[in-house]
Amino acid sequence: MLKLSCNGVDRVQLTAQCGFMGRPTSFFSGRISVMGFRSTKACPVYAVATAKDGAVVNRVEPENGSLEDRLRLGSLTEDGFSYKEKFIVRSYEVGINKTATVETIANLLQEVGCNHAQSVGFSTDGFATTPTMRKLHLIWVTARMHIEVYKYPAWSDVVEIETWCQAEGRAGTRRDFIIKDYTTNQVIGRATSKWLMMNQDTRRLQKISDELRDEYLVFCPRELRLAIPEPDSNCLKKIPKLVDPAQSSSLGLVPRRADLDMNQHVNNVTYIGWVLESVPQEIIDTHELQSITLDYRRECQRNDIVDSLTSAETTEDVPELKGTNGSAKVNDDKQEHQQFLHLLRLSTDGLEINRGRTEWRKKAPR
């Protein structure tokens, strides 16, 4: 993967002003060189809105662009239906394995999704809300998240994430992601998520009207495009409720102020950390997370107290598993692969907050 020093980062940021970036290229010849990106477009189109027949009905193009737009290493693809952004893994984003944590990956997915919404002209004062959503006091909430990581990036590696969204039934929206090693163009991860609308005042879910749907679907692919092939993927597999008593638990988890997002509820990435808190330490020591699926069932507020429960998923409960990137996911070799069910619940009354499933692979020898 591409490695960048601090000086290299500064030069990369300076080259971001044109929006579209090429493969890495050297600024200097000779023995010492600094890696950057060759621009392939002088003036990017921020968004192209099209009708169902493919006719262009609206083009959103930058004028001079804000400072953050010029420094951000991302832009819409040329057809305007997806967004790509490059990220440098920072030192504070890596964990005990000396690679980016799954929480880092999830935060980057959230960041690129919000930046995609901004690039097509949606709000900067909330999580990707459209003008009609703001008028009706509506916000996006996560219903389901599935992340697969085939190779974790290390400190100072550069990854490129592509994202796009599509309709998901009458009540939801689907957002997919593909994560690549920017240097090799190798796919190192994929993710898919389902989002629902909630009224910010009543905290009740809201059906998506045709007016709301038409507002953002003009920026979505005309044909179904899936980051994770279906129906053979695990992202749609039902997660059974974990049966008490759990084999492992972490009780009395309390949201910190820093866990609250701008919508005044616990951010969806925080739940990932809570789920992993109850994973047995011997699994953390010998395995790395291969995939995680979370079903969000109840909003968590600042004063809630949460219990995290984990149990190994029995063979009878495990569906036939197939790897998206061609890798086999088998359960006959328990030393190599482990799978767990998870439950987050309120400590006070036991109400379910989140169901989860994780898959783990044996760490490679060092």
mmCIF file of C-alpha atoms in Angstrom:
data_model
loop_
_atom_site.group_PDB
_atom_site.id
_atom_site.type_symbol
_atom_site.label_atom_id
_atom_site.label_comp_id
_atom_site.label_asym_id
_atom_site.label_seq_id
_atom_site.Cartn_x
_atom_site.Cartn_y
_atom_site.Cartn_z
ATOM 1 C CA MET A 1 0.000 0.000 0.000
ATOM 2 C CA LEU A 2 1.028 3.573 -0.601
ATOM 3 C CA LYS A 3 2.839 5.153 2.353
ATOM 4 C CA LEU A 4 2.963 8.896 2.875
ATOM 5 C CA SER A 5 5.133 11.042 5.085
ATOM 6 C CA CYS A 6 3.792 14.279 6.550
ATOM 7 C CA ASN A 7 5.361 16.289 3.715
ATOM 8 C CA GLY A 8 3.866 13.868 1.224
ATOM 9 C CA VAL A 9 0.448 14.344 2.774
ATOM 10 C CA ASP A 10 0.721 18.118 2.389
ATOM 11 C CA ARG A 11 1.559 17.742 -1.296
ATOM 12 C CA VAL A 12 -1.266 15.274 -1.820
ATOM 13 C CA GLN A 13 -3.734 17.729 -0.278
ATOM 14 C CA LEU A 14 -2.517 20.471 -2.589
ATOM 15 C CA THR A 15 -3.220 18.291 -5.622
ATOM 16 C CA ALA A 16 -6.809 17.654 -4.473
ATOM 17 C CA GLN A 17 -8.072 20.976 -5.805
ATOM 18 C CA CYS A 18 -9.038 19.479 -9.168
ATOM 19 C CA GLY A 19 -11.165 16.816 -7.490
ATOM 20 C CA PHE A 20 -10.488 13.819 -9.764
ATOM 21 C CA MET A 21 -7.282 12.045 -8.950
ATOM 22 C CA GLY A 22 -5.153 9.603 -10.893
ATOM 23 C CA ARG A 23 -2.776 6.866 -9.796
ATOM 24 C CA PRO A 24 0.226 7.788 -7.589
ATOM 25 C CA THR A 25 3.003 9.661 -9.374
ATOM 26 C CA SER A 26 6.356 11.057 -8.276
ATOM 27 C CA PHE A 27 6.884 14.820 -7.982
ATOM 28 C CA PHE A 28 10.663 14.561 -8.329
ATOM 29 C CA SER A 29 13.047 12.340 -10.219
ATOM 30 C CA GLY A 30 16.256 11.031 -8.765
ATOM 31 C CA ARG A 31 16.975 9.197 -5.538
ATOM 32 C CA ILE A 32 14.445 11.082 -3.407
ATOM 33 C CA SER A 33 10.839 11.378 -4.486
ATOM 34 C CA VAL A 34 7.527 12.359 -2.944
ATOM 35 C CA MET A 35 4.413 10.502 -3.984
ATOM 36 C CA GLY A 36 1.314 12.404 -5.059
ATOM 37 C CA PHE A 37 -1.595 12.104 -7.469
ATOM 38 C CA ARG A 38 -1.791 13.137 -11.100
ATOM 39 C CA SER A 39 -4.952 15.059 -11.903
ATOM 40 C CA THR A 40 -6.997 13.657 -14.780
ATOM 41 C CA LYS A 41 -9.720 16.317 -14.854
ATOM 42 C CA ALA A 42 -9.442 20.076 -14.690
ATOM 43 C CA CYS A 43 -13.027 20.817 -13.657
ATOM 44 C CA PRO A 44 -15.009 18.000 -12.025
ATOM 45 C CA VAL A 45 -18.779 17.812 -12.237
ATOM 46 C CA TYR A 46 -20.072 17.581 -8.691
ATOM 47 C CA ALA A 47 -23.435 16.052 -9.648
ATOM 48 C CA VAL A 48 -25.455 15.065 -12.674
ATOM 49 C CA ALA A 49 -29.187 14.619 -12.059
ATOM 50 C CA THR A 50 -30.964 12.572 -14.691
ATOM 51 C CA ALA A 51 -34.517 11.579 -15.428
ATOM 52 C CA LYS A 52 -35.581 7.925 -15.649
ATOM 53 C CA ASP A 53 -34.939 7.945 -19.395
ATOM 54 C CA GLY A 54 -31.335 9.054 -18.800
ATOM 55 C CA ALA A 55 -31.794 12.652 -19.922
ATOM 56 C CA VAL A 56 -29.762 15.204 -17.969
ATOM 57 C CA VAL A 57 -32.118 17.445 -15.985
ATOM 58 C CA ASN A 58 -29.639 19.149 -13.668
ATOM 59 C CA ARG A 59 -25.885 19.587 -13.373
ATOM 60 C CA VAL A 60 -24.235 20.771 -10.175
ATOM 61 C CA GLU A 61 -20.781 22.172 -10.890
ATOM 62 C CA PRO A 62 -18.365 23.924 -8.530
ATOM 63 C CA GLU A 63 -17.586 27.583 -8.792
ATOM 64 C CA ASN A 64 -14.402 28.237 -6.890
ATOM 65 C CA GLY A 65 -15.174 25.613 -4.231
ATOM 66 C CA SER A 66 -14.711 25.879 -0.485
ATOM 67 C CA LEU A 67 -11.390 25.176 1.200
ATOM 68 C CA GLU A 68 -12.634 21.805 2.466
ATOM 69 C CA ASP A 69 -13.763 20.856 -1.044
ATOM 70 C CA ARG A 70 -10.335 21.690 -2.438
ATOM 71 C CA LEU A 71 -8.496 19.739 0.257
ATOM 72 C CA ARG A 72 -10.818 16.730 0.318
ATOM 73 C CA LEU A 73 -9.450 13.799 -1.701
ATOM 74 C CA GLY A 74 -12.811 12.844 -3.157
ATOM 75 C CA SER A 75 -15.316 13.578 -5.896
ATOM 76 C CA LEU A 76 -18.217 12.138 -7.815
ATOM 77 C CA THR A 77 -17.455 9.666 -10.566
ATOM 78 C CA GLU A 78 -17.910 10.932 -14.086
ATOM 79 C CA ASP A 79 -21.453 9.575 -14.438
ATOM 80 C CA GLY A 80 -22.416 11.321 -11.174
ATOM 81 C CA PHE A 81 -23.989 8.165 -9.683
ATOM 82 C CA SER A 82 -21.304 7.250 -7.158
ATOM 83 C CA TYR A 83 -18.633 8.995 -5.115
ATOM 84 C CA LYS A 84 -14.999 8.053 -4.451
ATOM 85 C CA GLU A 85 -12.706 9.385 -1.758
ATOM 86 C CA LYS A 86 -9.187 8.572 -0.621
ATOM 87 C CA PHE A 87 -8.176 8.382 3.039
ATOM 88 C CA ILE A 88 -4.804 8.112 4.753
ATOM 89 C CA VAL A 89 -4.913 5.838 7.814
ATOM 90 C CA ARG A 90 -3.769 7.862 10.820
ATOM 91 C CA SER A 91 -1.771 6.541 13.765
ATOM 92 C CA TYR A 92 -4.713 6.982 16.161
ATOM 93 C CA GLU A 93 -6.920 4.852 13.881
ATOM 94 C CA VAL A 94 -4.930 1.625 14.294
ATOM 95 C CA GLY A 95 -5.345 -0.930 17.066
ATOM 96 C CA ILE A 96 -3.465 -3.733 18.756
ATOM 97 C CA ASN A 97 -2.904 -5.537 15.441
ATOM 98 C CA LYS A 98 -1.111 -2.446 14.075
ATOM 99 C CA THR A 99 -3.829 -2.089 11.460
ATOM 100 C CA ALA A 100 -6.972 0.013 11.188
ATOM 101 C CA THR A 101 -9.744 -1.131 13.513
ATOM 102 C CA VAL A 102 -13.192 -2.076 12.272
ATOM 103 C CA GLU A 103 -14.484 1.064 14.031
ATOM 104 C CA THR A 104 -12.076 3.085 11.857
ATOM 105 C CA ILE A 105 -13.450 1.371 8.753
ATOM 106 C CA ALA A 106 -17.028 2.085 9.868
ATOM 107 C CA ASN A 107 -16.215 5.747 10.556
ATOM 108 C CA LEU A 108 -14.665 6.114 7.100
ATOM 109 C CA LEU A 109 -17.782 4.578 5.534
ATOM 110 C CA GLN A 110 -19.940 7.081 7.400
ATOM 111 C CA GLU A 111 -17.658 9.938 6.363
ATOM 112 C CA VAL A 112 -17.654 9.051 2.679
ATOM 113 C CA GLY A 113 -21.440 8.649 2.725
ATOM 114 C CA CYS A 114 -21.935 12.106 4.220
ATOM 115 C CA ASN A 115 -19.415 13.634 1.806
ATOM 116 C CA HIS A 116 -21.278 12.012 -1.083
ATOM 117 C CA ALA A 117 -24.466 13.737 0.073
ATOM 118 C CA GLN A 118 -22.682 17.081 0.356
ATOM 119 C CA SER A 119 -21.240 16.698 -3.128
ATOM 120 C CA VAL A 120 -24.734 16.595 -4.656
ATOM 121 C CA GLY A 121 -25.824 19.680 -2.736
ATOM 122 C CA PHE A 122 -27.506 18.188 0.339
ATOM 123 C CA SER A 123 -27.141 19.652 3.815
ATOM 124 C CA THR A 124 -23.972 20.252 5.773
ATOM 125 C CA ASP A 125 -25.836 20.711 9.083
ATOM 126 C CA GLY A 126 -26.921 17.089 9.468
ATOM 127 C CA PHE A 127 -26.294 13.579 8.229
ATOM 128 C CA ALA A 128 -27.050 13.889 4.507
ATOM 129 C CA THR A 129 -30.529 15.385 4.846
ATOM 130 C CA THR A 130 -32.310 16.721 1.762
ATOM 131 C CA PRO A 131 -34.170 20.083 1.714
ATOM 132 C CA THR A 132 -37.534 18.318 2.149
ATOM 133 C CA MET A 133 -36.180 16.232 5.018
ATOM 134 C CA ARG A 134 -35.036 19.371 6.828
ATOM 135 C CA LYS A 135 -38.411 20.991 6.249
ATOM 136 C CA LEU A 136 -40.180 17.968 7.792
ATOM 137 C CA HIS A 137 -37.592 17.518 10.597
ATOM 138 C CA LEU A 138 -36.536 14.108 9.292
ATOM 139 C CA ILE A 139 -33.162 12.419 9.804
ATOM 140 C CA TRP A 140 -31.514 9.195 8.623
ATOM 141 C CA VAL A 141 -31.060 6.296 11.068
ATOM 142 C CA THR A 142 -29.232 3.022 10.462
ATOM 143 C CA ALA A 143 -31.371 -0.121 10.311
ATOM 144 C CA ARG A 144 -28.694 -2.648 9.305
ATOM 145 C CA MET A 145 -24.957 -2.594 8.637
ATOM 146 C CA HIS A 146 -22.791 -5.358 7.197
ATOM 147 C CA ILE A 147 -19.022 -4.958 6.775
ATOM 148 C CA GLU A 148 -16.558 -7.457 5.306
ATOM 149 C CA VAL A 149 -12.805 -6.867 5.556
ATOM 150 C CA TYR A 150 -10.454 -9.073 3.549
ATOM 151 C CA LYS A 151 -7.297 -7.153 4.442
ATOM 152 C CA TYR A 152 -6.934 -4.413 7.042
ATOM 153 C CA PRO A 153 -4.918 -1.332 6.015
ATOM 154 C CA ALA A 154 -2.015 -0.273 8.222
ATOM 155 C CA TRP A 155 -0.895 3.106 9.520
ATOM 156 C CA SER A 156 -0.213 5.589 6.667
ATOM 157 C CA ASP A 157 -1.726 3.298 4.011
ATOM 158 C CA VAL A 158 -4.030 4.993 1.509
ATOM 159 C CA VAL A 159 -7.450 3.492 0.841
ATOM 160 C CA GLU A 160 -10.073 4.540 -1.674
ATOM 161 C CA ILE A 161 -13.756 4.063 -0.868
ATOM 162 C CA GLU A 162 -16.535 4.198 -3.446
ATOM 163 C CA THR A 163 -20.156 4.578 -2.343
ATOM 164 C CA TRP A 164 -23.584 4.891 -3.913
ATOM 165 C CA CYS A 165 -27.185 4.649 -2.720
ATOM 166 C CA GLN A 166 -30.384 3.079 -4.074
ATOM 167 C CA ALA A 167 -33.981 2.547 -3.016
ATOM 168 C CA GLU A 168 -34.649 -0.366 -0.620
ATOM 169 C CA GLY A 169 -38.368 -1.107 -0.625
ATOM 170 C CA ARG A 170 -40.891 1.586 0.261
ATOM 171 C CA ALA A 171 -39.460 2.487 3.640
ATOM 172 C CA GLY A 172 -35.706 2.404 3.256
ATOM 173 C CA THR A 173 -32.603 3.360 1.330
ATOM 174 C CA ARG A 174 -29.606 1.159 0.687
ATOM 175 C CA ARG A 175 -26.034 2.432 0.645
ATOM 176 C CA ASP A 176 -23.185 0.225 -0.592
ATOM 177 C CA PHE A 177 -19.407 0.587 -0.355
ATOM 178 C CA ILE A 178 -16.302 -0.873 -1.978
ATOM 179 C CA ILE A 179 -12.948 -0.383 -0.217
ATOM 180 C CA LYS A 180 -9.713 -0.609 -2.212
ATOM 181 C CA ASP A 181 -6.001 -0.432 -1.588
ATOM 182 C CA TYR A 182 -5.309 2.702 -3.623
ATOM 183 C CA THR A 183 -1.832 1.599 -4.720
ATOM 184 C CA THR A 184 -2.723 -1.876 -5.980
ATOM 185 C CA ASN A 185 -6.404 -1.246 -6.775
ATOM 186 C CA GLN A 186 -7.133 -4.458 -4.846
ATOM 187 C CA VAL A 187 -10.542 -4.740 -3.191
ATOM 188 C CA ILE A 188 -9.844 -5.124 0.531
ATOM 189 C CA GLY A 189 -13.377 -4.751 1.856
ATOM 190 C CA ARG A 190 -17.054 -4.326 1.030
ATOM 191 C CA ALA A 191 -20.056 -3.102 2.962
ATOM 192 C CA THR A 192 -23.777 -2.567 2.614
ATOM 193 C CA SER A 193 -26.257 -0.769 4.839
ATOM 194 C CA LYS A 194 -29.951 0.017 5.093
ATOM 195 C CA TRP A 195 -31.199 3.396 6.293
ATOM 196 C CA LEU A 196 -34.628 4.581 7.438
ATOM 197 C CA MET A 197 -36.086 8.046 8.019
ATOM 198 C CA MET A 198 -37.035 9.124 11.521
ATOM 199 C CA ASN A 199 -38.839 12.231 12.746
ATOM 200 C CA GLN A 200 -36.341 14.138 14.874
ATOM 201 C CA ASP A 201 -39.056 15.514 17.171
ATOM 202 C CA THR A 202 -41.222 12.430 17.761
ATOM 203 C CA ARG A 203 -38.363 9.884 17.329
ATOM 204 C CA ARG A 204 -40.746 7.766 15.218
ATOM 205 C CA LEU A 205 -39.906 6.165 11.883
ATOM 206 C CA GLN A 206 -41.317 7.907 8.810
ATOM 207 C CA LYS A 207 -42.446 6.309 5.556
ATOM 208 C CA ILE A 208 -40.523 7.689 2.588
ATOM 209 C CA SER A 209 -42.910 9.604 0.351
ATOM 210 C CA ASP A 210 -42.545 9.788 -3.431
ATOM 211 C CA GLU A 211 -41.535 13.442 -3.061
ATOM 212 C CA LEU A 212 -38.717 12.543 -0.677
ATOM 213 C CA ARG A 213 -37.616 9.551 -2.727
ATOM 214 C CA ASP A 214 -37.501 11.490 -6.010
ATOM 215 C CA GLU A 215 -35.342 14.132 -4.346
ATOM 216 C CA TYR A 216 -32.351 11.827 -3.952
ATOM 217 C CA LEU A 217 -32.972 8.983 -6.401
ATOM 218 C CA VAL A 218 -31.989 11.255 -9.300
ATOM 219 C CA PHE A 219 -28.427 10.859 -8.019
ATOM 220 C CA CYS A 220 -28.630 7.038 -7.804
ATOM 221 C CA PRO A 221 -27.739 4.378 -10.399
ATOM 222 C CA ARG A 222 -30.583 3.520 -12.778
ATOM 223 C CA GLU A 223 -29.903 -0.222 -12.508
ATOM 224 C CA LEU A 224 -29.420 -2.212 -9.321
ATOM 225 C CA ARG A 225 -25.756 -2.312 -8.333
ATOM 226 C CA LEU A 226 -24.647 -4.377 -5.334
ATOM 227 C CA ALA A 227 -21.270 -4.197 -3.596
ATOM 228 C CA ILE A 228 -21.908 -7.661 -2.140
ATOM 229 C CA PRO A 229 -23.475 -10.214 -4.504
ATOM 230 C CA GLU A 230 -26.799 -11.682 -3.382
ATOM 231 C CA PRO A 231 -28.470 -13.968 -2.476
ATOM 232 C CA ASP A 232 -25.359 -15.963 -1.495
ATOM 233 C CA SER A 233 -23.930 -13.315 0.819
ATOM 234 C CA ASN A 234 -24.264 -13.233 4.587
ATOM 235 C CA CYS A 235 -25.501 -9.656 4.678
ATOM 236 C CA LEU A 236 -29.142 -10.773 4.370
ATOM 237 C CA LYS A 237 -28.974 -13.768 6.705
ATOM 238 C CA LYS A 238 -31.366 -13.533 9.633
ATOM 239 C CA ILE A 239 -29.698 -13.015 13.005
ATOM 240 C CA PRO A 240 -31.377 -15.128 15.690
ATOM 241 C CA LYS A 241 -31.782 -13.672 19.161
ATOM 242 C CA LEU A 242 -29.024 -14.742 21.527
ATOM 243 C CA VAL A 243 -30.358 -17.065 24.227
ATOM 244 C CA ASP A 244 -29.581 -16.098 27.823
ATOM 245 C CA PRO A 245 -27.385 -16.883 29.681
ATOM 246 C CA ALA A 246 -24.640 -15.747 27.327
ATOM 247 C CA GLN A 247 -21.206 -17.350 27.302
ATOM 248 C CA SER A 248 -19.497 -13.970 27.676
ATOM 249 C CA SER A 249 -20.725 -10.560 28.732
ATOM 250 C CA SER A 250 -19.738 -6.987 29.491
ATOM 251 C CA LEU A 251 -22.311 -5.261 31.682
ATOM 252 C CA GLY A 252 -23.098 -1.675 32.592
ATOM 253 C CA LEU A 253 -21.737 0.091 29.499
ATOM 254 C CA VAL A 254 -22.557 3.804 29.601
ATOM 255 C CA PRO A 255 -22.593 6.150 26.582
ATOM 256 C CA ARG A 256 -20.034 8.927 26.798
ATOM 257 C CA ARG A 257 -20.815 12.445 25.645
ATOM 258 C CA ALA A 258 -18.422 11.843 22.769
ATOM 259 C CA ASP A 259 -20.583 8.895 21.633
ATOM 260 C CA LEU A 260 -23.508 11.193 20.750
ATOM 261 C CA ASP A 261 -23.762 12.425 17.169
ATOM 262 C CA MET A 262 -25.337 15.578 15.757
ATOM 263 C CA ASN A 263 -28.742 13.856 15.741
ATOM 264 C CA GLN A 264 -28.559 13.576 19.547
ATOM 265 C CA HIS A 265 -28.397 9.789 19.758
ATOM 266 C CA VAL A 266 -25.581 7.285 20.171
ATOM 267 C CA ASN A 267 -23.678 7.038 16.894
ATOM 268 C CA ASN A 268 -24.017 3.723 15.073
ATOM 269 C CA VAL A 269 -20.239 3.095 15.196
ATOM 270 C CA THR A 270 -20.342 3.082 19.021
ATOM 271 C CA TYR A 271 -22.481 -0.063 18.928
ATOM 272 C CA ILE A 272 -19.668 -1.899 17.139
ATOM 273 C CA GLY A 273 -17.314 -1.170 20.019
ATOM 274 C CA TRP A 274 -19.907 -2.313 22.548
ATOM 275 C CA VAL A 275 -20.462 -5.585 20.679
ATOM 276 C CA LEU A 276 -16.725 -6.317 20.610
ATOM 277 C CA GLU A 277 -16.370 -5.612 24.351
ATOM 278 C CA SER A 278 -17.910 -8.990 25.196
ATOM 279 C CA VAL A 279 -15.949 -11.084 22.676
ATOM 280 C CA PRO A 280 -13.738 -13.571 24.597
ATOM 281 C CA GLN A 281 -10.165 -12.351 24.981
ATOM 282 C CA GLU A 282 -8.725 -15.575 23.556
ATOM 283 C CA ILE A 283 -10.514 -14.850 20.278
ATOM 284 C CA ILE A 284 -9.145 -11.285 20.223
ATOM 285 C CA ASP A 285 -5.640 -12.673 20.801
ATOM 286 C CA THR A 286 -5.703 -15.348 18.098
ATOM 287 C CA HIS A 287 -8.208 -14.150 15.461
ATOM 288 C CA GLU A 288 -9.119 -11.031 13.508
ATOM 289 C CA LEU A 289 -12.582 -9.855 12.568
ATOM 290 C CA GLN A 290 -13.605 -10.975 9.099
ATOM 291 C CA SER A 291 -17.160 -9.621 8.984
ATOM 292 C CA ILE A 292 -19.722 -7.987 11.213
ATOM 293 C CA THR A 293 -23.484 -7.618 10.764
ATOM 294 C CA LEU A 294 -25.596 -5.436 13.030
ATOM 295 C CA ASP A 295 -29.383 -5.075 13.177
ATOM 296 C CA TYR A 296 -30.313 -1.789 14.897
ATOM 297 C CA ARG A 297 -33.614 -2.266 16.730
ATOM 298 C CA ARG A 298 -33.871 0.557 19.236
ATOM 299 C CA GLU A 299 -32.383 4.006 19.629
ATOM 300 C CA CYS A 300 -29.926 4.415 22.499
ATOM 301 C CA GLN A 301 -29.915 7.665 24.464
ATOM 302 C CA ARG A 302 -27.315 9.383 26.608
ATOM 303 C CA ASN A 303 -28.584 8.137 29.982
ATOM 304 C CA ASP A 304 -29.118 4.499 28.983
ATOM 305 C CA ILE A 305 -27.048 1.692 30.499
ATOM 306 C CA VAL A 306 -26.215 -1.156 28.128
ATOM 307 C CA ASP A 307 -25.280 -4.829 28.532
ATOM 308 C CA SER A 308 -23.240 -6.570 25.816
ATOM 309 C CA LEU A 309 -23.714 -10.355 25.482
ATOM 310 C CA THR A 310 -21.839 -12.818 23.246
ATOM 311 C CA SER A 311 -22.161 -16.547 22.556
ATOM 312 C CA ALA A 312 -20.653 -18.826 19.927
ATOM 313 C CA GLU A 313 -23.119 -19.595 17.137
ATOM 314 C CA THR A 314 -23.876 -23.308 17.087
ATOM 315 C CA THR A 315 -23.499 -25.385 13.943
ATOM 316 C CA GLU A 316 -27.276 -25.856 13.728
ATOM 317 C CA ASP A 317 -27.809 -22.087 13.623
ATOM 318 C CA VAL A 318 -25.070 -21.329 11.093
ATOM 319 C CA PRO A 319 -26.246 -20.977 7.475
ATOM 320 C CA GLU A 320 -24.067 -22.019 4.550
ATOM 321 C CA LEU A 321 -21.488 -19.277 4.278
ATOM 322 C CA LYS A 322 -19.864 -18.000 1.095
ATOM 323 C CA GLY A 323 -17.116 -15.406 0.805
ATOM 324 C CA THR A 324 -17.769 -12.375 -1.378
ATOM 325 C CA ASN A 325 -14.146 -12.184 -2.494
ATOM 326 C CA GLY A 326 -13.954 -15.859 -3.326
ATOM 327 C CA SER A 327 -12.574 -17.000 0.033
ATOM 328 C CA ALA A 328 -14.187 -20.032 1.629
ATOM 329 C CA LYS A 329 -15.950 -19.555 4.942
ATOM 330 C CA VAL A 330 -16.197 -22.984 6.480
ATOM 331 C CA ASN A 331 -17.139 -24.006 9.982
ATOM 332 C CA ASP A 332 -15.637 -27.500 10.024
ATOM 333 C CA ASP A 333 -12.265 -26.107 11.067
ATOM 334 C CA LYS A 334 -13.026 -24.355 14.326
ATOM 335 C CA GLN A 335 -9.391 -23.455 14.850
ATOM 336 C CA GLU A 336 -9.371 -21.278 11.731
ATOM 337 C CA HIS A 337 -12.851 -19.734 11.772
ATOM 338 C CA GLN A 338 -15.130 -18.712 14.618
ATOM 339 C CA GLN A 339 -18.614 -17.228 14.522
ATOM 340 C CA PHE A 340 -20.554 -15.483 17.289
ATOM 341 C CA LEU A 341 -23.992 -14.054 18.009
ATOM 342 C CA HIS A 342 -24.294 -10.787 19.917
ATOM 343 C CA LEU A 343 -26.979 -8.898 21.787
ATOM 344 C CA LEU A 344 -27.000 -5.350 23.129
ATOM 345 C CA ARG A 345 -29.813 -4.669 25.574
ATOM 346 C CA LEU A 346 -30.839 -2.094 28.144
ATOM 347 C CA SER A 347 -29.659 -3.068 31.617
ATOM 348 C CA THR A 348 -32.795 -1.716 33.263
ATOM 349 C CA ASP A 349 -35.568 -3.642 31.475
ATOM 350 C CA GLY A 350 -33.749 -5.944 29.051
ATOM 351 C CA LEU A 351 -35.174 -4.296 25.936
ATOM 352 C CA GLU A 352 -33.262 -5.224 22.807
ATOM 353 C CA ILE A 353 -31.087 -2.509 21.238
ATOM 354 C CA ASN A 354 -29.055 -4.439 18.709
ATOM 355 C CA ARG A 355 -28.509 -7.943 17.354
ATOM 356 C CA GLY A 356 -25.220 -8.885 15.776
ATOM 357 C CA ARG A 357 -23.191 -11.618 14.129
ATOM 358 C CA THR A 358 -19.403 -11.633 13.764
ATOM 359 C CA GLU A 359 -17.069 -13.956 11.859
ATOM 360 C CA TRP A 360 -13.422 -14.306 12.777
ATOM 361 C CA ARG A 361 -10.428 -15.781 10.931
ATOM 362 C CA LYS A 362 -7.170 -17.006 12.405
ATOM 363 C CA LYS A 363 -4.478 -14.328 12.449
ATOM 364 C CA ALA A 364 -1.709 -14.849 9.958
ATOM 365 C CA PRO A 365 1.642 -15.840 11.542
ATOM 366 C CA ARG A 366 4.132 -12.992 11.875
#
